[in-house]
């Protein structure tokens, strides 16, 4: 894989990441169009590194605004932290309900893939 391939994939990742579409899927399609095998460990590592780079770019770009909004005072940080906890809890509860509904309707009677992992437990 050449540096040109990496640059092209980084551009695809950067353009697709903040859109409401799958940037990973776009990178995989671009890899295939470039004649690369997206299933190799090297390409998986590259995909992870592209996402890591995007995360750091977003943090750097928005840092001053986040600092001003969420870390300007103890009260602002406390409000942010409470909202973060509530959002996380609500997401977990809603996600668990959706999983249960899907398992009981769409996959009724199917074996659960996660229960077979590592003799019934997670790694």
PDB file of C-alpha atoms in Angstrom:
ATOM      1  CA  UNK A   1       0.000   0.000   0.000  1.00  0.00           C
ATOM      2  CA  UNK A   2       1.433   3.340  -1.019  1.00  0.00           C
ATOM      3  CA  UNK A   3       1.294   6.665   0.794  1.00  0.00           C
ATOM      4  CA  UNK A   4      -1.027   7.856  -1.984  1.00  0.00           C
ATOM      5  CA  UNK A   5      -3.516   5.136  -1.008  1.00  0.00           C
ATOM      6  CA  UNK A   6      -3.335   6.239   2.627  1.00  0.00           C
ATOM      7  CA  UNK A   7      -3.897   9.881   1.660  1.00  0.00           C
ATOM      8  CA  UNK A   8      -6.899   8.984  -0.522  1.00  0.00           C
ATOM      9  CA  UNK A   9      -8.430   6.868   2.264  1.00  0.00           C
ATOM     10  CA  UNK A  10      -7.795   9.637   4.803  1.00  0.00           C
ATOM     11  CA  UNK A  11      -9.603  12.136   2.576  1.00  0.00           C
ATOM     12  CA  UNK A  12     -12.563   9.754   2.185  1.00  0.00           C
ATOM     13  CA  UNK A  13     -12.629   9.225   5.975  1.00  0.00           C
ATOM     14  CA  UNK A  14     -12.441  12.950   6.696  1.00  0.00           C
ATOM     15  CA  UNK A  15     -15.183  13.852   4.244  1.00  0.00           C
ATOM     16  CA  UNK A  16     -17.579  11.110   5.379  1.00  0.00           C
ATOM     17  CA  UNK A  17     -16.995  11.143   9.156  1.00  0.00           C
ATOM     18  CA  UNK A  18     -19.155  14.096  10.132  1.00  0.00           C
ATOM     19  CA  UNK A  19     -21.965  13.211   7.730  1.00  0.00           C
ATOM     20  CA  UNK A  20     -24.859  11.012   8.836  1.00  0.00           C
ATOM     21  CA  UNK A  21     -23.449   8.096   6.820  1.00  0.00           C
ATOM     22  CA  UNK A  22     -20.964   5.357   7.606  1.00  0.00           C
ATOM     23  CA  UNK A  23     -17.444   6.640   7.093  1.00  0.00           C
ATOM     24  CA  UNK A  24     -16.126   3.107   7.671  1.00  0.00           C
ATOM     25  CA  UNK A  25     -18.222   1.773   4.799  1.00  0.00           C
ATOM     26  CA  UNK A  26     -16.977   4.548   2.525  1.00  0.00           C
ATOM     27  CA  UNK A  27     -13.370   3.733   3.401  1.00  0.00           C
ATOM     28  CA  UNK A  28     -13.957   0.010   2.745  1.00  0.00           C
ATOM     29  CA  UNK A  29     -15.538   0.794  -0.641  1.00  0.00           C
ATOM     30  CA  UNK A  30     -12.614   3.097  -1.472  1.00  0.00           C
ATOM     31  CA  UNK A  31     -10.165   0.346  -0.453  1.00  0.00           C
ATOM     32  CA  UNK A  32     -11.876  -2.086  -2.816  1.00  0.00           C
ATOM     33  CA  UNK A  33     -11.895   0.475  -5.626  1.00  0.00           C
ATOM     34  CA  UNK A  34      -8.152   0.946  -5.076  1.00  0.00           C
ATOM     35  CA  UNK A  35      -7.632  -2.819  -5.325  1.00  0.00           C
ATOM     36  CA  UNK A  36      -6.813  -3.225  -1.625  1.00  0.00           C
ATOM     37  CA  UNK A  37      -8.100  -6.022   0.615  1.00  0.00           C
ATOM     38  CA  UNK A  38     -10.050  -4.449   3.512  1.00  0.00           C
ATOM     39  CA  UNK A  39      -9.990  -7.731   5.471  1.00  0.00           C
ATOM     40  CA  UNK A  40      -6.239  -7.745   6.092  1.00  0.00           C
ATOM     41  CA  UNK A  41      -4.907  -6.777   9.530  1.00  0.00           C
ATOM     42  CA  UNK A  42      -2.988  -3.862   7.986  1.00  0.00           C
ATOM     43  CA  UNK A  43      -6.175  -2.371   6.521  1.00  0.00           C
ATOM     44  CA  UNK A  44      -8.039  -2.872   9.790  1.00  0.00           C
ATOM     45  CA  UNK A  45      -5.253  -1.054  11.628  1.00  0.00           C
ATOM     46  CA  UNK A  46      -5.342   1.732   9.038  1.00  0.00           C
ATOM     47  CA  UNK A  47      -9.116   2.098   9.489  1.00  0.00           C
ATOM     48  CA  UNK A  48      -8.683   2.356  13.265  1.00  0.00           C
ATOM     49  CA  UNK A  49      -5.910   4.928  12.832  1.00  0.00           C
ATOM     50  CA  UNK A  50      -8.053   6.962  10.413  1.00  0.00           C
ATOM     51  CA  UNK A  51     -10.856   7.066  12.989  1.00  0.00           C
ATOM     52  CA  UNK A  52      -8.372   7.982  15.736  1.00  0.00           C
ATOM     53  CA  UNK A  53      -7.009  10.803  13.614  1.00  0.00           C
ATOM     54  CA  UNK A  54     -10.520  12.062  12.945  1.00  0.00           C
ATOM     55  CA  UNK A  55     -11.302  12.000  16.671  1.00  0.00           C
ATOM     56  CA  UNK A  56      -8.218  14.067  17.495  1.00  0.00           C
ATOM     57  CA  UNK A  57      -8.974  16.498  14.657  1.00  0.00           C
ATOM     58  CA  UNK A  58     -12.495  17.064  16.017  1.00  0.00           C
ATOM     59  CA  UNK A  59     -11.177  17.540  19.568  1.00  0.00           C
ATOM     60  CA  UNK A  60      -8.593  20.094  18.405  1.00  0.00           C
ATOM     61  CA  UNK A  61     -11.079  21.923  16.179  1.00  0.00           C
ATOM     62  CA  UNK A  62     -13.791  22.265  18.840  1.00  0.00           C
ATOM     63  CA  UNK A  63     -11.563  22.495  21.952  1.00  0.00           C
ATOM     64  CA  UNK A  64     -11.829  26.282  22.476  1.00  0.00           C
ATOM     65  CA  UNK A  65     -15.597  26.227  22.100  1.00  0.00           C
ATOM     66  CA  UNK A  66     -15.952  23.217  24.430  1.00  0.00           C
ATOM     67  CA  UNK A  67     -13.642  24.811  26.978  1.00  0.00           C
ATOM     68  CA  UNK A  68     -15.688  28.012  26.949  1.00  0.00           C
ATOM     69  CA  UNK A  69     -19.031  26.186  27.076  1.00  0.00           C
ATOM     70  CA  UNK A  70     -18.398  23.268  29.428  1.00  0.00           C
ATOM     71  CA  UNK A  71     -15.319  24.133  31.485  1.00  0.00           C
ATOM     72  CA  UNK A  72     -15.685  27.866  32.088  1.00  0.00           C
ATOM     73  CA  UNK A  73     -16.868  27.365  35.672  1.00  0.00           C
ATOM     74  CA  UNK A  74     -17.577  24.650  38.177  1.00  0.00           C
ATOM     75  CA  UNK A  75     -21.311  25.149  37.690  1.00  0.00           C
ATOM     76  CA  UNK A  76     -21.046  24.818  33.893  1.00  0.00           C
ATOM     77  CA  UNK A  77     -19.025  21.624  34.256  1.00  0.00           C
ATOM     78  CA  UNK A  78     -21.517  20.224  36.789  1.00  0.00           C
ATOM     79  CA  UNK A  79     -24.426  20.870  34.389  1.00  0.00           C
ATOM     80  CA  UNK A  80     -22.450  19.223  31.591  1.00  0.00           C
ATOM     81  CA  UNK A  81     -21.621  16.197  33.746  1.00  0.00           C
ATOM     82  CA  UNK A  82     -25.244  15.738  34.863  1.00  0.00           C
ATOM     83  CA  UNK A  83     -26.453  15.908  31.257  1.00  0.00           C
ATOM     84  CA  UNK A  84     -23.757  13.462  30.168  1.00  0.00           C
ATOM     85  CA  UNK A  85     -24.776  10.963  32.858  1.00  0.00           C
ATOM     86  CA  UNK A  86     -28.486  11.298  32.031  1.00  0.00           C
ATOM     87  CA  UNK A  87     -27.839  10.891  28.300  1.00  0.00           C
ATOM     88  CA  UNK A  88     -25.692   7.804  28.916  1.00  0.00           C
ATOM     89  CA  UNK A  89     -28.252   6.191  31.226  1.00  0.00           C
ATOM     90  CA  UNK A  90     -31.167   6.891  28.884  1.00  0.00           C
ATOM     91  CA  UNK A  91     -29.211   5.564  25.915  1.00  0.00           C
ATOM     92  CA  UNK A  92     -28.349   2.382  27.826  1.00  0.00           C
ATOM     93  CA  UNK A  93     -31.958   1.798  28.905  1.00  0.00           C
ATOM     94  CA  UNK A  94     -33.443   2.521  25.469  1.00  0.00           C
ATOM     95  CA  UNK A  95     -30.747   0.419  23.778  1.00  0.00           C
ATOM     96  CA  UNK A  96     -31.416  -2.533  26.061  1.00  0.00           C
ATOM     97  CA  UNK A  97     -35.169  -2.300  25.405  1.00  0.00           C
ATOM     98  CA  UNK A  98     -34.590  -2.200  21.651  1.00  0.00           C
ATOM     99  CA  UNK A  99     -32.268  -5.231  21.849  1.00  0.00           C
ATOM    100  CA  UNK A 100     -34.872  -7.200  23.834  1.00  0.00           C
ATOM    101  CA  UNK A 101     -37.674  -6.270  21.425  1.00  0.00           C
ATOM    102  CA  UNK A 102     -35.601  -7.287  18.402  1.00  0.00           C
ATOM    103  CA  UNK A 103     -34.543 -10.563  20.033  1.00  0.00           C
ATOM    104  CA  UNK A 104     -38.146 -11.436  20.930  1.00  0.00           C
ATOM    105  CA  UNK A 105     -39.662 -10.471  17.569  1.00  0.00           C
ATOM    106  CA  UNK A 106     -37.307 -10.567  14.589  1.00  0.00           C
ATOM    107  CA  UNK A 107     -34.975 -13.262  15.957  1.00  0.00           C
ATOM    108  CA  UNK A 108     -37.485 -15.295  17.942  1.00  0.00           C
ATOM    109  CA  UNK A 109     -36.039 -18.756  18.613  1.00  0.00           C
ATOM    110  CA  UNK A 110     -32.610 -17.950  17.163  1.00  0.00           C
ATOM    111  CA  UNK A 111     -29.522 -18.703  19.205  1.00  0.00           C
ATOM    112  CA  UNK A 112     -27.792 -15.714  20.711  1.00  0.00           C
ATOM    113  CA  UNK A 113     -24.319 -15.243  19.251  1.00  0.00           C
ATOM    114  CA  UNK A 114     -22.966 -13.492  22.301  1.00  0.00           C
ATOM    115  CA  UNK A 115     -23.835 -16.385  24.651  1.00  0.00           C
ATOM    116  CA  UNK A 116     -21.535 -18.674  22.652  1.00  0.00           C
ATOM    117  CA  UNK A 117     -18.543 -16.390  23.022  1.00  0.00           C
ATOM    118  CA  UNK A 118     -15.840 -17.741  25.303  1.00  0.00           C
ATOM    119  CA  UNK A 119     -18.030 -20.386  26.973  1.00  0.00           C
ATOM    120  CA  UNK A 120     -20.896 -18.067  27.811  1.00  0.00           C
ATOM    121  CA  UNK A 121     -18.910 -15.004  28.894  1.00  0.00           C
ATOM    122  CA  UNK A 122     -17.276 -12.014  27.357  1.00  0.00           C
ATOM    123  CA  UNK A 123     -13.545 -11.797  26.897  1.00  0.00           C
TER     124      UNK A 123
END
